[in-house]
Structure formats: structure tokens, C-alpha cells
Amino acid sequence: MRVLFFGMLKDLVGRAEDHLDLDGDATLGGVRDHYSAQYPRMREMADSILLARNQEFAGPATALADGDEIAFLPPVSGGTEYLRQISENGNFFALTQHPIDARKIAAHLLTGQDGAVLTFEGVVRNNTNGRQTHFLDYECYEPMAIKLMARIGGEIGAAYPIDRIAMVHRLGRMLIGETSVVVIVTAAHRKAAFDAALEGINRLKRVVPIWKKEHFTDGEVWVEGEWDRNATLAASG
């Protein structure tokens, strides 16, 4: 059987198509399970992936025959912009697999009483310690990450004289120059906005469960950091 991958799934498995030999009672669900076992991210996305057999949508129980063409179809581009999001007290926190539109987010936060809007963007650079980077992959524990982002934002809003704050992190594969994370703060005065944004990105990097894999010319590696034990204990409280 010929198996086709499209969109983000093509990047996830590293190829546009594959050929698979299965036994006589194979089903679409069995093919899905075969690839999900190899690519955990595909398993996490299972609810949003549609399957097709010979150019027709089909369910996981569909029986397969020799020579079938199977397609894994990720959400189309008209789908939801955010995987998870929390909006509270004018603040905004989200995880997404799409490019981050910082201007759009800032415009949503800004009010007439603000005299400053500070946007920090973390972008993918082309090297680490002189070793050429081709692209990055980000993954996270989504339900825990979004809750911690909202908690951090709420605490920063209470500690600094700011109006609103937003944190958005992108997941999946990112190329050189693309934005992986933004922290946006609006305030009446610039110093509070600068201080709050710096605190926001520092705390996000220390305690939110998001992991980064760097892909180089000569290999790949998960970037090793270290939990801030004091910060994680404070968060648990």
C-alpha cells in the first residue's frame, strides 16, 4: 500500500510518502496505529487527523486491500489558530502550530490608557556555539504548559504596574528566522513594560514544560536545560 502524508505531517515523518506491507485483515486504524507508534506527535494529533482510502474519506475500521492508496490529512489551513488558549482579565496565553502574528495580538491587548507596548520575540537562529542549525522542533505537555503560562502572567500582572500581558509559544517545526515565542506587555509607562516582559520570558523558560530539539548538519539533539527548582516549587504552591 502507498501511504501519503501532507502538510505538517509530511514534516513530522520526514517524507511525503511511504510504502507499507500489511497482512490480509489490515484496516485504516491499523495503519494509523503503526505510524502513531513511531511518531508520538501524530498520536497526540489523532483527533484532528482525517484518513482517506483511494481519495475518499474513510473511518479507522475500513478494510484495506493490496494496492490501496492511504492518505493522512492534517487540519486544513482554515482550522483553528490555537491548539490551546486562555483569555482572562484582558490577558492572553496560547499554544499554536501556526506562525505567530505579534501585531495582531498586541492590537488586541492595547487600550487607550496605554503609553507603551513592549513585544519580545524569540526567533530561531542559524547556529549554536558555531554548529550550524537547520531547524528546530518544539513539543510540550500542553495542558500543563498553558495553565502555567496563565499563572505566570497573572502573577506578573499583580506584581508590576502593567495593563495586560500575552504569552504565545509555537510548537512543531520552525525554520531559521521564524518566531518561536512572544511575550507582549502593555502599560502606561515603558519601564514597567520592559521589566514585566523580561520577567515573563525568563519565568516561561525556567518552569513551563516545553522542549526543543535542534537539527544540525551532522545530527540532532534535545537541548538540555535545568529546572529552576525554587520556581517549580513556588508554582506548585
CSV table of C-alpha atoms in Angstrom, one decimal:
chain,number,residue,atom,x,y,z
A,1,MET,CA,0.0,0.0,0.0
A,2,ARG,CA,1.1,3.6,-0.7
A,3,VAL,CA,0.8,5.9,2.2
A,4,LEU,CA,0.8,9.7,1.7
A,5,PHE,CA,1.5,12.5,4.2
A,6,PHE,CA,0.5,16.1,3.8
A,7,GLY,CA,1.2,19.5,5.4
A,8,MET,CA,2.8,19.3,8.9
A,9,LEU,CA,2.6,15.5,8.9
A,10,LYS,CA,5.0,15.4,6.0
A,11,ASP,CA,7.5,17.3,8.0
A,12,LEU,CA,6.8,15.2,11.1
A,13,VAL,CA,7.6,11.9,9.4
A,14,GLY,CA,10.3,13.4,7.2
A,15,ARG,CA,8.9,12.3,3.9
A,16,ALA,CA,5.8,12.8,1.6
A,17,GLU,CA,5.1,9.1,1.1
A,18,ASP,CA,5.8,5.6,2.3
A,19,HIS,CA,5.1,2.0,1.2
A,20,LEU,CA,3.7,-0.4,3.7
A,21,ASP,CA,3.1,-4.2,3.7
A,22,LEU,CA,0.4,-5.4,6.0
A,23,ASP,CA,-1.5,-8.7,6.5
A,24,GLY,CA,-4.8,-9.5,4.8
A,25,ASP,CA,-7.1,-8.2,7.5
A,26,ALA,CA,-5.5,-4.7,7.7
A,27,THR,CA,-7.6,-1.7,8.5
A,28,LEU,CA,-7.0,2.1,8.3
A,29,GLY,CA,-6.9,2.2,12.1
A,30,GLY,CA,-4.1,-0.4,12.0
A,31,VAL,CA,-2.1,1.8,9.6
A,32,ARG,CA,-2.8,4.9,11.8
A,33,ASP,CA,-1.6,2.9,14.9
A,34,HIS,CA,1.6,1.8,13.0
A,35,TYR,CA,2.7,5.4,12.4
A,36,SER,CA,1.5,6.7,15.7
A,37,ALA,CA,3.8,4.2,17.4
A,38,GLN,CA,6.7,5.7,15.5
A,39,TYR,CA,5.7,9.3,15.8
A,40,PRO,CA,4.2,10.2,19.2
A,41,ARG,CA,3.3,13.7,18.0
A,42,MET,CA,1.0,12.0,15.4
A,43,ARG,CA,-0.7,10.1,18.2
A,44,GLU,CA,-1.3,13.4,20.1
A,45,MET,CA,-2.9,14.9,17.0
A,46,ALA,CA,-5.1,11.8,16.3
A,47,ASP,CA,-8.4,13.6,16.9
A,48,SER,CA,-7.6,16.2,14.3
A,49,ILE,CA,-6.2,13.9,11.6
A,50,LEU,CA,-8.5,12.6,8.9
A,51,LEU,CA,-7.9,9.4,6.9
A,52,ALA,CA,-8.6,8.7,3.3
A,53,ARG,CA,-8.6,5.5,1.2
A,54,ASN,CA,-8.3,5.8,-2.6
A,55,GLN,CA,-9.2,9.6,-2.5
A,56,GLU,CA,-12.3,9.1,-0.3
A,57,PHE,CA,-12.6,9.9,3.4
A,58,ALA,CA,-12.9,6.7,5.5
A,59,GLY,CA,-13.0,5.6,9.1
A,60,PRO,CA,-10.5,3.6,11.0
A,61,ALA,CA,-12.5,0.4,10.7
A,62,THR,CA,-12.2,0.5,6.9
A,63,ALA,CA,-10.7,-2.7,5.5
A,64,LEU,CA,-7.7,-2.4,3.1
A,65,ALA,CA,-6.7,-4.2,0.0
A,66,ASP,CA,-3.5,-4.7,-1.9
A,67,GLY,CA,-2.6,-1.6,-3.9
A,68,ASP,CA,-4.7,0.9,-1.9
A,69,GLU,CA,-3.6,4.5,-1.5
A,70,ILE,CA,-3.9,5.8,2.0
A,71,ALA,CA,-3.7,9.4,3.0
A,72,PHE,CA,-3.1,11.1,6.4
A,73,LEU,CA,-4.7,14.5,6.3
A,74,PRO,CA,-3.9,17.1,9.0
A,75,PRO,CA,-6.2,20.0,9.8
A,76,VAL,CA,-6.6,22.3,6.8
A,77,SER,CA,-5.3,25.9,6.9
A,78,GLY,CA,-8.7,27.2,7.7
A,79,GLY,CA,-8.8,25.5,11.0
A,80,THR,CA,-8.4,26.9,14.5
A,81,GLU,CA,-5.4,29.2,15.0
A,82,TYR,CA,-4.6,27.9,18.5
A,83,LEU,CA,-4.2,24.5,20.0
A,84,ARG,CA,-4.9,25.8,23.5
A,85,GLN,CA,-5.7,29.2,24.7
A,86,ILE,CA,-6.7,31.1,27.9
A,87,SER,CA,-8.1,34.6,28.0
A,88,GLU,CA,-8.7,36.2,31.3
A,89,ASN,CA,-8.7,39.8,32.7
A,90,GLY,CA,-7.7,41.0,29.3
A,91,ASN,CA,-4.6,38.8,29.2
A,92,PHE,CA,-4.0,36.1,26.6
A,93,PHE,CA,-2.0,32.9,26.7
A,94,ALA,CA,-1.8,30.3,23.8
A,95,LEU,CA,0.0,27.4,22.2
A,96,THR,CA,-0.1,27.2,18.4
A,97,GLN,CA,1.4,25.4,15.4
A,98,HIS,CA,0.9,28.4,13.1
A,99,PRO,CA,3.2,31.4,12.6
A,100,ILE,CA,2.7,33.9,15.5
A,101,ASP,CA,1.2,37.2,14.5
A,102,ALA,CA,2.6,39.5,17.2
A,103,ARG,CA,1.0,42.7,15.8
A,104,LYS,CA,-2.5,41.1,15.8
A,105,ILE,CA,-2.0,40.0,19.5
A,106,ALA,CA,-0.7,43.5,20.5
A,107,ALA,CA,-3.6,45.2,18.9
A,108,HIS,CA,-6.0,43.0,20.8
A,109,LEU,CA,-4.2,43.9,24.1
A,110,LEU,CA,-3.8,47.6,23.6
A,111,THR,CA,-6.2,50.1,25.2
A,112,GLY,CA,-6.5,53.9,25.2
A,113,GLN,CA,-4.8,54.2,28.6
A,114,ASP,CA,-1.6,52.5,27.4
A,115,GLY,CA,1.5,54.6,26.6
A,116,ALA,CA,3.8,51.6,25.9
A,117,VAL,CA,3.5,48.2,24.2
A,118,LEU,CA,6.6,46.0,24.5
A,119,THR,CA,7.0,42.9,22.3
A,120,PHE,CA,9.6,40.3,22.9
A,121,GLU,CA,10.1,37.7,20.1
A,122,GLY,CA,12.3,34.7,20.4
A,123,VAL,CA,13.4,33.6,17.0
A,124,VAL,CA,15.3,30.6,15.6
A,125,ARG,CA,18.9,31.3,15.0
A,126,ASN,CA,21.2,29.6,12.5
A,127,ASN,CA,23.8,28.2,14.9
A,128,THR,CA,24.5,27.0,18.4
A,129,ASN,CA,28.1,27.6,19.6
A,130,GLY,CA,29.2,27.7,15.9
A,131,ARG,CA,27.4,24.5,15.0
A,132,GLN,CA,25.1,25.2,12.0
A,133,THR,CA,21.4,24.7,12.8
A,134,HIS,CA,18.9,23.8,10.1
A,135,PHE,CA,15.7,23.9,12.0
A,136,LEU,CA,14.1,23.3,15.4
A,137,ASP,CA,11.3,21.1,16.7
A,138,TYR,CA,9.3,22.1,19.8
A,139,GLU,CA,7.0,20.0,21.8
A,140,CYS,CA,5.3,20.4,25.2
A,141,TYR,CA,3.0,19.0,27.8
A,142,GLU,CA,0.2,21.1,26.5
A,143,PRO,CA,-2.5,21.2,29.3
A,144,MET,CA,0.1,21.8,32.0
A,145,ALA,CA,2.1,24.4,29.9
A,146,ILE,CA,-1.0,26.6,29.1
A,147,LYS,CA,-2.0,26.6,32.8
A,148,LEU,CA,1.5,27.6,33.9
A,149,MET,CA,1.7,30.4,31.3
A,150,ALA,CA,-1.6,31.8,32.5
A,151,ARG,CA,-0.5,31.6,36.2
A,152,ILE,CA,2.9,33.3,35.4
A,153,GLY,CA,1.1,36.0,33.5
A,154,GLY,CA,-1.4,36.6,36.3
A,155,GLU,CA,1.4,36.9,38.9
A,156,ILE,CA,3.3,39.3,36.7
A,157,GLY,CA,0.2,41.4,36.2
A,158,ALA,CA,-0.2,41.6,40.0
A,159,ALA,CA,3.5,42.4,40.6
A,160,TYR,CA,4.1,45.2,38.0
A,161,PRO,CA,2.1,48.3,37.1
A,162,ILE,CA,1.1,47.0,33.7
A,163,ASP,CA,-2.3,46.8,31.9
A,164,ARG,CA,-2.2,43.5,30.1
A,165,ILE,CA,0.2,40.7,29.1
A,166,ALA,CA,0.2,37.9,26.5
A,167,MET,CA,2.4,34.8,26.1
A,168,VAL,CA,2.2,32.7,23.0
A,169,HIS,CA,4.5,29.7,22.2
A,170,ARG,CA,4.7,27.9,18.9
A,171,LEU,CA,5.1,24.1,18.7
A,172,GLY,CA,6.2,21.8,15.9
A,173,ARG,CA,8.9,22.5,13.3
A,174,MET,CA,10.4,26.0,12.9
A,175,LEU,CA,12.9,27.3,10.3
A,176,ILE,CA,15.7,29.8,10.8
A,177,GLY,CA,14.3,33.3,11.4
A,178,GLU,CA,10.8,32.1,12.5
A,179,THR,CA,9.3,33.2,15.8
A,180,SER,CA,9.0,30.5,18.4
A,181,VAL,CA,7.7,32.6,21.3
A,182,VAL,CA,6.3,36.1,22.0
A,183,VAL,CA,5.7,37.9,25.3
A,184,ILE,CA,3.8,41.2,24.8
A,185,VAL,CA,3.1,43.7,27.6
A,186,THR,CA,1.0,46.9,27.5
A,187,ALA,CA,1.4,49.5,30.2
A,188,ALA,CA,1.1,53.2,30.9
A,189,HIS,CA,4.8,53.6,31.1
A,190,ARG,CA,7.8,51.9,29.4
A,191,LYS,CA,9.8,50.8,32.4
A,192,ALA,CA,7.1,48.6,33.7
A,193,ALA,CA,6.5,47.1,30.3
A,194,PHE,CA,10.2,46.3,29.8
A,195,ASP,CA,10.5,44.8,33.3
A,196,ALA,CA,7.4,42.7,33.1
A,197,ALA,CA,8.3,41.3,29.6
A,198,LEU,CA,11.8,40.3,30.8
A,199,GLU,CA,10.3,38.6,33.9
A,200,GLY,CA,7.8,36.8,31.7
A,201,ILE,CA,10.2,35.3,29.2
A,202,ASN,CA,12.6,34.3,32.0
A,203,ARG,CA,10.0,32.5,34.0
A,204,LEU,CA,8.5,30.9,31.0
A,205,LYS,CA,11.9,29.4,30.0
A,206,ARG,CA,12.5,28.2,33.6
A,207,VAL,CA,9.3,26.4,34.5
A,208,VAL,CA,6.9,25.8,31.6
A,209,PRO,CA,7.3,22.2,30.2
A,210,ILE,CA,8.4,23.0,26.6
A,211,TRP,CA,11.3,21.1,25.0
A,212,LYS,CA,13.4,22.0,22.0
A,213,LYS,CA,15.3,19.7,19.6
A,214,GLU,CA,17.9,21.2,17.4
A,215,HIS,CA,18.7,19.7,14.0
A,216,PHE,CA,22.2,20.2,12.7
A,217,THR,CA,24.1,19.2,9.5
A,218,ASP,CA,25.7,16.4,11.4
A,219,GLY,CA,23.0,15.2,13.8
A,220,GLU,CA,20.3,16.3,16.2
A,221,VAL,CA,20.0,16.8,19.9
A,222,TRP,CA,17.4,17.7,22.5
A,223,VAL,CA,18.6,20.9,24.2
A,224,GLU,CA,19.4,20.2,27.8
A,225,GLY,CA,18.5,22.8,30.4
A,226,GLU,CA,17.7,22.6,34.1
A,227,TRP,CA,14.5,23.1,36.0
A,228,ASP,CA,14.5,26.1,38.4
A,229,ARG,CA,13.6,24.1,41.5
A,230,ASN,CA,12.6,27.1,43.5
A,231,ALA,CA,10.4,28.4,40.7
A,232,THR,CA,8.7,25.0,40.2
A,233,LEU,CA,8.1,24.6,43.9
A,234,ALA,CA,6.6,28.1,44.0
A,235,ALA,CA,4.4,27.2,41.1
A,236,SER,CA,3.2,24.0,42.8
A,237,GLY,CA,2.1,26.1,45.7
